[in-house]
mmCIF file of C-alpha atoms in Angstrom:
data_model
loop_
_atom_site.group_PDB
_atom_site.id
_atom_site.type_symbol
_atom_site.label_atom_id
_atom_site.label_comp_id
_atom_site.label_asym_id
_atom_site.label_seq_id
_atom_site.Cartn_x
_atom_site.Cartn_y
_atom_site.Cartn_z
ATOM 1 C CA UNK A 1 0.000 0.000 0.000
ATOM 2 C CA UNK A 2 1.167 3.506 -0.793
ATOM 3 C CA UNK A 3 1.766 5.931 2.058
ATOM 4 C CA UNK A 4 -0.770 8.733 2.256
ATOM 5 C CA UNK A 5 -0.933 11.845 4.401
ATOM 6 C CA UNK A 6 -4.342 13.369 5.037
ATOM 7 C CA UNK A 7 -4.756 16.533 7.017
ATOM 8 C CA UNK A 8 -8.078 17.871 8.208
ATOM 9 C CA UNK A 9 -9.390 19.016 11.572
ATOM 10 C CA UNK A 10 -10.948 16.245 13.667
ATOM 11 C CA UNK A 11 -13.675 18.595 14.920
ATOM 12 C CA UNK A 12 -15.478 21.571 13.397
ATOM 13 C CA UNK A 13 -18.438 23.824 14.123
ATOM 14 C CA UNK A 14 -21.604 23.426 11.997
ATOM 15 C CA UNK A 15 -21.267 25.498 8.823
ATOM 16 C CA UNK A 16 -17.511 25.961 9.250
ATOM 17 C CA UNK A 17 -15.378 25.804 6.072
ATOM 18 C CA UNK A 18 -12.621 23.254 6.617
ATOM 19 C CA UNK A 19 -9.483 22.725 4.564
ATOM 20 C CA UNK A 20 -8.499 19.186 3.564
ATOM 21 C CA UNK A 21 -4.994 18.354 2.346
ATOM 22 C CA UNK A 22 -4.037 15.033 0.795
ATOM 23 C CA UNK A 23 -0.676 13.702 -0.318
ATOM 24 C CA UNK A 24 0.003 10.211 -1.651
ATOM 25 C CA UNK A 25 3.204 8.392 -2.574
ATOM 26 C CA UNK A 26 3.063 7.557 -6.289
ATOM 27 C CA UNK A 27 5.658 7.771 -9.112
ATOM 28 C CA UNK A 28 3.224 9.298 -11.666
ATOM 29 C CA UNK A 29 5.350 7.868 -14.473
ATOM 30 C CA UNK A 30 4.222 9.743 -17.582
ATOM 31 C CA UNK A 31 4.779 7.068 -20.233
ATOM 32 C CA UNK A 32 6.903 9.517 -22.215
ATOM 33 C CA UNK A 33 10.263 8.997 -20.514
ATOM 34 C CA UNK A 34 12.967 6.554 -21.593
ATOM 35 C CA UNK A 35 14.332 4.267 -18.876
ATOM 36 C CA UNK A 36 18.003 3.411 -18.317
ATOM 37 C CA UNK A 37 17.876 0.917 -21.223
ATOM 38 C CA UNK A 38 16.460 3.431 -23.712
ATOM 39 C CA UNK A 39 13.013 1.810 -23.754
ATOM 40 C CA UNK A 40 10.011 3.944 -22.835
ATOM 41 C CA UNK A 41 8.912 3.412 -19.241
ATOM 42 C CA UNK A 42 5.279 2.302 -19.281
ATOM 43 C CA UNK A 43 2.743 4.834 -18.061
ATOM 44 C CA UNK A 44 1.849 4.416 -14.391
ATOM 45 C CA UNK A 45 -0.286 7.235 -13.053
ATOM 46 C CA UNK A 46 -3.202 7.888 -10.751
ATOM 47 C CA UNK A 47 -6.106 8.878 -12.998
ATOM 48 C CA UNK A 48 -8.822 9.753 -10.518
ATOM 49 C CA UNK A 49 -9.284 11.040 -7.000
ATOM 50 C CA UNK A 50 -12.629 11.113 -5.238
ATOM 51 C CA UNK A 51 -13.502 12.436 -1.798
ATOM 52 C CA UNK A 52 -16.909 11.680 -0.364
ATOM 53 C CA UNK A 53 -18.463 12.982 2.855
ATOM 54 C CA UNK A 54 -20.816 10.279 4.066
ATOM 55 C CA UNK A 55 -22.530 9.418 0.775
ATOM 56 C CA UNK A 56 -22.049 12.678 -1.128
ATOM 57 C CA UNK A 57 -19.118 13.236 -3.476
ATOM 58 C CA UNK A 58 -17.661 16.572 -2.461
ATOM 59 C CA UNK A 59 -14.497 16.688 -4.574
ATOM 60 C CA UNK A 60 -13.385 14.810 -7.685
ATOM 61 C CA UNK A 61 -10.226 15.253 -9.764
ATOM 62 C CA UNK A 62 -9.020 13.638 -12.990
ATOM 63 C CA UNK A 63 -5.244 13.333 -13.091
ATOM 64 C CA UNK A 64 -3.134 13.202 -16.254
ATOM 65 C CA UNK A 65 0.463 12.532 -17.302
ATOM 66 C CA UNK A 66 2.900 15.339 -16.343
ATOM 67 C CA UNK A 67 1.343 15.807 -12.928
ATOM 68 C CA UNK A 68 4.217 15.625 -10.427
ATOM 69 C CA UNK A 69 5.033 12.475 -8.491
ATOM 70 C CA UNK A 70 3.409 12.165 -5.058
ATOM 71 C CA UNK A 71 0.401 14.317 -5.979
ATOM 72 C CA UNK A 72 -0.788 16.837 -3.399
ATOM 73 C CA UNK A 73 -4.425 17.928 -3.586
ATOM 74 C CA UNK A 74 -6.057 20.430 -1.299
ATOM 75 C CA UNK A 75 -9.669 21.575 -1.205
ATOM 76 C CA UNK A 76 -12.321 22.838 1.200
ATOM 77 C CA UNK A 77 -15.761 21.736 2.264
ATOM 78 C CA UNK A 78 -18.470 22.905 4.626
ATOM 79 C CA UNK A 79 -18.759 20.875 7.829
ATOM 80 C CA UNK A 80 -22.461 19.941 7.937
ATOM 81 C CA UNK A 81 -22.753 16.956 10.271
ATOM 82 C CA UNK A 82 -20.541 14.430 12.051
ATOM 83 C CA UNK A 83 -19.556 11.743 9.593
ATOM 84 C CA UNK A 84 -16.906 9.922 7.617
ATOM 85 C CA UNK A 85 -14.745 11.271 4.843
ATOM 86 C CA UNK A 86 -13.593 8.690 2.343
ATOM 87 C CA UNK A 87 -10.644 9.346 0.040
ATOM 88 C CA UNK A 88 -10.033 7.099 -2.976
ATOM 89 C CA UNK A 89 -7.207 7.279 -5.477
ATOM 90 C CA UNK A 90 -7.377 4.973 -8.513
ATOM 91 C CA UNK A 91 -5.296 4.579 -11.632
ATOM 92 C CA UNK A 92 -3.145 2.458 -13.935
ATOM 93 C CA UNK A 93 -2.257 -1.158 -13.196
ATOM 94 C CA UNK A 94 -5.312 -1.610 -11.001
ATOM 95 C CA UNK A 95 -4.104 0.928 -8.432
ATOM 96 C CA UNK A 96 -6.794 1.651 -5.837
ATOM 97 C CA UNK A 97 -6.342 3.020 -2.369
ATOM 98 C CA UNK A 98 -8.951 4.202 0.076
ATOM 99 C CA UNK A 99 -8.440 6.024 3.357
ATOM 100 C CA UNK A 100 -11.105 7.213 5.771
ATOM 101 C CA UNK A 101 -11.192 9.907 8.455
ATOM 102 C CA UNK A 102 -13.958 10.850 10.830
ATOM 103 C CA UNK A 103 -15.084 14.404 11.425
ATOM 104 C CA UNK A 104 -17.022 15.462 14.500
ATOM 105 C CA UNK A 105 -19.282 18.451 13.971
ATOM 106 C CA UNK A 106 -20.597 20.066 17.149
ATOM 107 C CA UNK B 1 22.098 21.000 -14.903
ATOM 108 C CA UNK B 2 22.985 20.789 -18.615
ATOM 109 C CA UNK B 3 22.808 24.547 -18.807
ATOM 110 C CA UNK B 4 25.683 24.937 -16.355
ATOM 111 C CA UNK B 5 28.357 24.555 -19.033
ATOM 112 C CA UNK B 6 27.104 27.551 -20.967
ATOM 113 C CA UNK B 7 26.543 29.644 -17.880
ATOM 114 C CA UNK B 8 30.077 28.900 -16.701
ATOM 115 C CA UNK B 9 31.626 30.246 -19.888
ATOM 116 C CA UNK B 10 30.985 33.606 -18.290
ATOM 117 C CA UNK B 11 33.728 33.067 -15.729
ATOM 118 C CA UNK B 12 32.719 33.318 -12.094
ATOM 119 C CA UNK B 13 34.607 35.873 -10.013
ATOM 120 C CA UNK B 14 36.896 34.136 -7.546
ATOM 121 C CA UNK B 15 38.275 33.941 -4.046
ATOM 122 C CA UNK B 16 36.275 35.541 -1.290
ATOM 123 C CA UNK B 17 37.251 32.767 1.153
ATOM 124 C CA UNK B 18 35.354 30.976 3.899
ATOM 125 C CA UNK B 19 31.848 32.164 4.834
ATOM 126 C CA UNK B 20 31.716 34.119 8.114
ATOM 127 C CA UNK B 21 29.422 32.517 10.754
ATOM 128 C CA UNK B 22 26.995 35.443 10.656
ATOM 129 C CA UNK B 23 26.580 35.001 6.886
ATOM 130 C CA UNK B 24 25.883 31.261 6.992
ATOM 131 C CA UNK B 25 22.560 30.434 5.320
ATOM 132 C CA UNK B 26 20.740 27.189 4.768
ATOM 133 C CA UNK B 27 19.603 26.336 1.246
ATOM 134 C CA UNK B 28 16.117 26.921 2.679
ATOM 135 C CA UNK B 29 16.744 30.686 2.688
ATOM 136 C CA UNK B 30 17.378 30.718 -1.067
ATOM 137 C CA UNK B 31 14.091 29.005 -1.961
ATOM 138 C CA UNK B 32 10.834 30.514 -3.149
ATOM 139 C CA UNK B 33 8.138 31.216 -0.558
ATOM 140 C CA UNK B 34 6.044 28.405 -2.016
ATOM 141 C CA UNK B 35 8.813 25.828 -1.576
ATOM 142 C CA UNK B 36 9.525 27.098 1.937
ATOM 143 C CA UNK B 37 5.838 26.714 2.807
ATOM 144 C CA UNK B 38 5.845 23.160 1.410
ATOM 145 C CA UNK B 39 8.804 22.237 3.609
ATOM 146 C CA UNK B 40 7.284 23.740 6.741
ATOM 147 C CA UNK B 41 3.876 22.068 6.445
ATOM 148 C CA UNK B 42 4.117 18.405 7.436
ATOM 149 C CA UNK B 43 0.833 17.805 5.619
ATOM 150 C CA UNK B 44 2.263 19.081 2.336
ATOM 151 C CA UNK B 45 5.930 18.029 2.612
ATOM 152 C CA UNK B 46 6.270 14.854 0.499
ATOM 153 C CA UNK B 47 9.418 13.946 2.458
ATOM 154 C CA UNK B 48 7.085 13.037 5.322
ATOM 155 C CA UNK B 49 5.888 10.035 3.270
ATOM 156 C CA UNK B 50 9.416 8.590 3.563
ATOM 157 C CA UNK B 51 9.533 9.455 7.262
ATOM 158 C CA UNK B 52 6.371 7.343 7.623
ATOM 159 C CA UNK B 53 8.085 4.488 5.772
ATOM 160 C CA UNK B 54 10.989 4.786 8.192
ATOM 161 C CA UNK B 55 8.684 4.823 11.233
ATOM 162 C CA UNK B 56 7.145 1.512 10.118
ATOM 163 C CA UNK B 57 10.581 -0.041 9.546
ATOM 164 C CA UNK B 58 11.652 1.178 12.997
ATOM 165 C CA UNK B 59 8.704 -0.644 14.616
ATOM 166 C CA UNK B 60 8.670 -3.854 12.563
ATOM 167 C CA UNK B 61 10.992 -6.815 12.848
ATOM 168 C CA UNK B 62 12.971 -7.502 9.644
ATOM 169 C CA UNK B 63 12.437 -11.241 10.339
ATOM 170 C CA UNK B 64 10.420 -13.008 13.062
ATOM 171 C CA UNK B 65 13.540 -13.852 15.060
ATOM 172 C CA UNK B 66 15.366 -10.522 14.672
ATOM 173 C CA UNK B 67 14.675 -7.617 17.043
ATOM 174 C CA UNK B 68 13.153 -4.423 15.649
ATOM 175 C CA UNK B 69 15.071 -1.142 15.955
ATOM 176 C CA UNK B 70 12.473 -0.072 18.532
ATOM 177 C CA UNK B 71 13.115 -3.125 20.730
ATOM 178 C CA UNK B 72 16.657 -1.928 21.389
ATOM 179 C CA UNK B 73 16.333 1.810 20.933
ATOM 180 C CA UNK B 74 12.802 2.430 22.269
ATOM 181 C CA UNK B 75 11.096 5.731 21.528
ATOM 182 C CA UNK B 76 13.041 7.338 18.685
ATOM 183 C CA UNK B 77 11.896 10.830 19.692
ATOM 184 C CA UNK B 78 14.031 10.393 22.820
ATOM 185 C CA UNK B 79 16.842 8.042 21.877
ATOM 186 C CA UNK B 80 17.572 9.396 18.380
ATOM 187 C CA UNK B 81 17.165 13.084 19.202
ATOM 188 C CA UNK B 82 20.353 14.919 18.253
ATOM 189 C CA UNK B 83 22.043 11.844 16.745
ATOM 190 C CA UNK B 84 21.960 13.024 13.116
ATOM 191 C CA UNK B 85 23.418 16.389 14.195
ATOM 192 C CA UNK B 86 26.721 14.694 15.107
ATOM 193 C CA UNK B 87 27.189 12.402 12.105
ATOM 194 C CA UNK B 88 29.411 11.312 10.323
ATOM 195 C CA UNK B 89 31.021 9.759 13.410
ATOM 196 C CA UNK B 90 34.024 7.531 13.975
ATOM 197 C CA UNK B 91 33.248 3.823 13.932
ATOM 198 C CA UNK B 92 35.834 1.964 16.001
ATOM 199 C CA UNK B 93 35.022 -1.435 14.484
ATOM 200 C CA UNK B 94 35.749 -0.386 10.903
ATOM 201 C CA UNK B 95 38.404 2.153 11.961
ATOM 202 C CA UNK B 96 36.958 5.030 9.933
ATOM 203 C CA UNK B 97 34.124 7.553 9.690
ATOM 204 C CA UNK B 98 30.578 6.396 8.852
ATOM 205 C CA UNK B 99 27.598 8.478 7.837
ATOM 206 C CA UNK B 100 24.148 7.999 9.347
ATOM 207 C CA UNK B 101 22.936 5.607 6.649
ATOM 208 C CA UNK B 102 26.033 3.434 7.069
ATOM 209 C CA UNK B 103 25.550 3.483 10.856
ATOM 210 C CA UNK B 104 21.974 2.240 10.373
ATOM 211 C CA UNK B 105 23.205 -0.521 8.083
ATOM 212 C CA UNK B 106 25.731 -1.577 10.752
ATOM 213 C CA UNK B 107 22.790 -2.177 13.112
ATOM 214 C CA UNK B 108 20.944 -4.013 10.306
ATOM 215 C CA UNK B 109 23.792 -6.434 9.734
ATOM 216 C CA UNK B 110 25.255 -6.807 13.252
ATOM 217 C CA UNK B 111 22.244 -6.414 15.535
ATOM 218 C CA UNK B 112 19.475 -7.687 13.276
ATOM 219 C CA UNK B 113 21.471 -10.233 11.262
ATOM 220 C CA UNK B 114 19.742 -8.864 8.169
ATOM 221 C CA UNK B 115 21.258 -7.960 4.813
ATOM 222 C CA UNK B 116 22.384 -4.333 4.425
ATOM 223 C CA UNK B 117 19.870 -2.069 2.693
ATOM 224 C CA UNK B 118 21.144 -0.835 -0.695
ATOM 225 C CA UNK B 119 22.308 2.774 -0.918
ATOM 226 C CA UNK B 120 19.562 5.155 -2.128
ATOM 227 C CA UNK B 121 16.873 2.454 -1.692
ATOM 228 C CA UNK B 122 13.480 3.467 -0.386
ATOM 229 C CA UNK B 123 13.839 1.612 2.952
ATOM 230 C CA UNK B 124 17.307 3.024 3.689
ATOM 231 C CA UNK B 125 16.257 6.566 2.748
ATOM 232 C CA UNK B 126 13.124 6.090 4.862
ATOM 233 C CA UNK B 127 14.978 4.897 7.973
ATOM 234 C CA UNK B 128 17.646 7.584 7.591
ATOM 235 C CA UNK B 129 15.000 10.292 7.140
ATOM 236 C CA UNK B 130 13.072 8.966 10.151
ATOM 237 C CA UNK B 131 16.167 8.980 12.386
ATOM 238 C CA UNK B 132 17.349 12.395 11.130
ATOM 239 C CA UNK B 133 13.843 13.845 11.508
ATOM 240 C CA UNK B 134 14.149 13.293 15.282
ATOM 241 C CA UNK B 135 16.866 15.986 15.221
ATOM 242 C CA UNK B 136 14.844 18.564 13.338
ATOM 243 C CA UNK B 137 15.749 22.056 14.595
ATOM 244 C CA UNK B 138 18.753 20.752 16.532
ATOM 245 C CA UNK B 139 21.968 22.622 15.694
ATOM 246 C CA UNK B 140 24.577 20.712 13.706
ATOM 247 C CA UNK B 141 27.219 19.685 16.264
ATOM 248 C CA UNK B 142 30.152 17.810 14.715
ATOM 249 C CA UNK B 143 31.982 15.695 17.304
ATOM 250 C CA UNK B 144 35.346 16.913 18.590
ATOM 251 C CA UNK B 145 36.814 13.485 17.899
ATOM 252 C CA UNK B 146 40.514 13.798 16.939
ATOM 253 C CA UNK B 147 40.258 10.522 15.001
ATOM 254 C CA UNK B 148 37.980 12.318 12.497
ATOM 255 C CA UNK B 149 40.431 15.188 11.886
ATOM 256 C CA UNK B 150 42.472 13.637 9.041
ATOM 257 C CA UNK B 151 39.291 12.615 7.173
ATOM 258 C CA UNK B 152 37.765 16.058 7.590
ATOM 259 C CA UNK B 153 41.013 17.635 6.348
ATOM 260 C CA UNK B 154 40.872 15.426 3.242
ATOM 261 C CA UNK B 155 37.265 16.524 2.738
ATOM 262 C CA UNK B 156 38.300 20.165 2.917
ATOM 263 C CA UNK B 157 41.122 19.575 0.420
ATOM 264 C CA UNK B 158 38.611 17.952 -1.976
ATOM 265 C CA UNK B 159 36.263 20.874 -1.487
ATOM 266 C CA UNK B 160 38.986 23.285 -2.593
ATOM 267 C CA UNK B 161 40.346 21.152 -5.440
ATOM 268 C CA UNK B 162 39.401 22.026 -9.013
ATOM 269 C CA UNK B 163 37.665 19.151 -10.764
ATOM 270 C CA UNK B 164 36.171 18.113 -14.072
ATOM 271 C CA UNK B 165 36.368 19.414 -17.620
ATOM 272 C CA UNK B 166 35.031 22.754 -16.412
ATOM 273 C CA UNK B 167 37.802 22.861 -13.792
ATOM 274 C CA UNK B 168 35.807 24.173 -10.839
ATOM 275 C CA UNK B 169 36.204 23.619 -7.117
ATOM 276 C CA UNK B 170 33.177 23.338 -4.824
ATOM 277 C CA UNK B 171 34.527 26.415 -3.002
ATOM 278 C CA UNK B 172 34.438 28.588 -6.104
ATOM 279 C CA UNK B 173 30.690 28.212 -6.326
ATOM 280 C CA UNK B 174 29.649 27.661 -2.732
ATOM 281 C CA UNK B 175 32.062 30.011 -0.862
ATOM 282 C CA UNK B 176 32.914 32.647 -3.441
ATOM 283 C CA UNK B 177 29.696 32.991 -5.457
ATOM 284 C CA UNK B 178 26.777 31.921 -3.266
ATOM 285 C CA UNK B 179 23.621 33.924 -3.748
ATOM 286 C CA UNK B 180 24.355 34.509 -7.442
ATOM 287 C CA UNK B 181 22.612 32.702 -10.248
ATOM 288 C CA UNK B 182 23.893 29.881 -12.378
ATOM 289 C CA UNK B 183 21.440 29.760 -15.273
ATOM 290 C CA UNK B 184 18.074 29.369 -13.521
ATOM 291 C CA UNK B 185 19.393 28.208 -10.133
ATOM 292 C CA UNK B 186 20.573 30.262 -7.198
ATOM 293 C CA UNK B 187 23.935 28.974 -5.949
ATOM 294 C CA UNK B 188 23.382 28.027 -2.298
ATOM 295 C CA UNK B 189 26.115 27.674 0.344
ATOM 296 C CA UNK B 190 26.010 23.839 0.181
ATOM 297 C CA UNK B 191 25.124 23.245 3.832
ATOM 298 C CA UNK B 192 23.899 19.665 4.343
ATOM 299 C CA UNK B 193 21.092 20.717 6.670
ATOM 300 C CA UNK B 194 18.198 18.751 5.248
ATOM 301 C CA UNK B 195 19.304 15.277 4.104
ATOM 302 C CA UNK B 196 17.884 12.969 3.055
ATOM 303 C CA UNK B 197 15.728 15.569 1.303
ATOM 304 C CA UNK B 198 12.998 15.792 -1.307
ATOM 305 C CA UNK B 199 14.231 17.454 -4.459
ATOM 306 C CA UNK B 200 11.553 18.585 -6.849
ATOM 307 C CA UNK B 201 13.936 17.818 -9.721
ATOM 308 C CA UNK B 202 14.273 14.227 -8.466
ATOM 309 C CA UNK B 203 10.561 13.850 -7.682
ATOM 310 C CA UNK B 204 11.705 11.872 -4.693
ATOM 311 C CA UNK B 205 13.937 11.647 -1.650
ATOM 312 C CA UNK B 206 17.706 11.464 -2.085
ATOM 313 C CA UNK B 207 20.894 11.431 -0.055
ATOM 314 C CA UNK B 208 23.690 13.974 0.228
ATOM 315 C CA UNK B 209 25.822 11.626 -1.880
ATOM 316 C CA UNK B 210 23.305 11.866 -4.682
ATOM 317 C CA UNK B 211 23.320 15.668 -4.405
ATOM 318 C CA UNK B 212 27.131 15.784 -4.538
ATOM 319 C CA UNK B 213 27.123 13.483 -7.587
ATOM 320 C CA UNK B 214 24.871 16.061 -9.264
ATOM 321 C CA UNK B 215 27.397 18.846 -8.637
ATOM 322 C CA UNK B 216 30.250 16.641 -9.866
ATOM 323 C CA UNK B 217 28.516 15.873 -13.156
ATOM 324 C CA UNK B 218 27.578 19.571 -13.329
ATOM 325 C CA UNK B 219 31.265 20.444 -13.655
ATOM 326 C CA UNK B 220 31.771 17.398 -15.911
ATOM 327 C CA UNK B 221 33.861 15.499 -13.403
ATOM 328 C CA UNK B 222 33.472 11.747 -13.131
ATOM 329 C CA UNK B 223 31.554 11.202 -9.889
ATOM 330 C CA UNK B 224 33.294 9.127 -7.202
ATOM 331 C CA UNK B 225 31.891 5.604 -7.294
ATOM 332 C CA UNK B 226 28.846 5.009 -5.049
ATOM 333 C CA UNK B 227 29.926 4.566 -1.435
ATOM 334 C CA UNK B 228 33.453 5.945 -2.035
ATOM 335 C CA UNK B 229 35.348 7.304 0.983
ATOM 336 C CA UNK B 230 35.440 10.763 -0.632
ATOM 337 C CA UNK B 231 31.724 11.300 0.030
ATOM 338 C CA UNK B 232 32.030 10.778 3.792
ATOM 339 C CA UNK B 233 35.143 12.973 3.843
ATOM 340 C CA UNK B 234 33.290 15.749 2.020
ATOM 341 C CA UNK B 235 30.302 15.311 4.345
ATOM 342 C CA UNK B 236 32.572 15.629 7.411
ATOM 343 C CA UNK B 237 33.892 18.928 6.107
ATOM 344 C CA UNK B 238 30.451 20.186 4.984
ATOM 345 C CA UNK B 239 28.925 19.384 8.404
ATOM 346 C CA UNK B 240 31.798 21.132 10.186
ATOM 347 C CA UNK B 241 31.375 24.128 7.901
ATOM 348 C CA UNK B 242 27.623 24.152 8.704
ATOM 349 C CA UNK B 243 28.057 23.737 12.477
ATOM 350 C CA UNK B 244 25.366 25.545 14.437
ATOM 351 C CA UNK B 245 22.797 25.589 11.622
ATOM 352 C CA UNK B 246 19.590 23.720 12.520
ATOM 353 C CA UNK B 247 18.742 20.410 10.844
ATOM 354 C CA UNK B 248 15.634 20.399 8.635
ATOM 355 C CA UNK B 249 15.151 16.755 7.595
ATOM 356 C CA UNK B 250 13.174 16.119 5.470
ATOM 357 C CA UNK B 251 13.931 19.381 3.626
ATOM 358 C CA UNK B 252 12.576 20.408 0.218
ATOM 359 C CA UNK B 253 14.913 21.735 -2.465
ATOM 360 C CA UNK B 254 14.252 22.720 -6.074
#
């Protein structure tokens, strides 16, 4: 499993705008670079990131070649109710990783 | 890096001598605000992914019968605090200086009966970053060990020796012309404050040896072979030259 860092507050007030930062370890190999033997390195990238808050998708991103290795994505959401945030990265070679964090809203 | 050759045709002015303590600056100070912010936010610093790798390797046994680092050394925040600030250190068993990564590999082979981790491999960079991270903000404090003196002196001689087709010494860039630009890059003072560090150009973590190899190929010198004694000698001199500056591992550099 790839290492991932997710930063968000564990508690928030109702209606508060919270910032969420995500970072995941991934080579994001573009498919356009020659390897040490002169052959093209096969493409190996994350193609999609989805964050859902309970059952609602709150942030989605499509990723493409030439996005830096170890992609860092940051976004905001409104804290509505206590619940679970689910973060899923998926991409080439069957890559899928999901992380969850709980948020208490009070 | 390829652009160096052209930039160097415009000869660099020479010989200002050693940097006065009050003028010593980490490479951090020469970076853009954005890169500084990335380094200072543990949630955005990609080097922290390697520190996490290292933390897991610290806790886990390499084999069911071999003790984990943590079983001997306990809580790294206490036992490893300040350690990286005084490396390279003299290793009595081998009769020479070892850097932090080599010291970790000595424990791998002698205390864990495991095979040494290859230089520049993800697990070795991770463990080294994890151990060095425990010294973040500690001032670099090279040991006053007289056995290190001849190695450090050789490191200083290498630092002042012209090398490569472009015939430049480390000192000509890093003592005499720091703060100026070489093509698109600012020439820093070459203080090893943040290693292993995340270089945006590398898109990953790398060691001080890898960084020095980059400068050697930059002046079109043949890099010393991986693991050569020259790297530890240079590191001894660079750490002495940077004494007092705080460690930053894992730093970010362009």
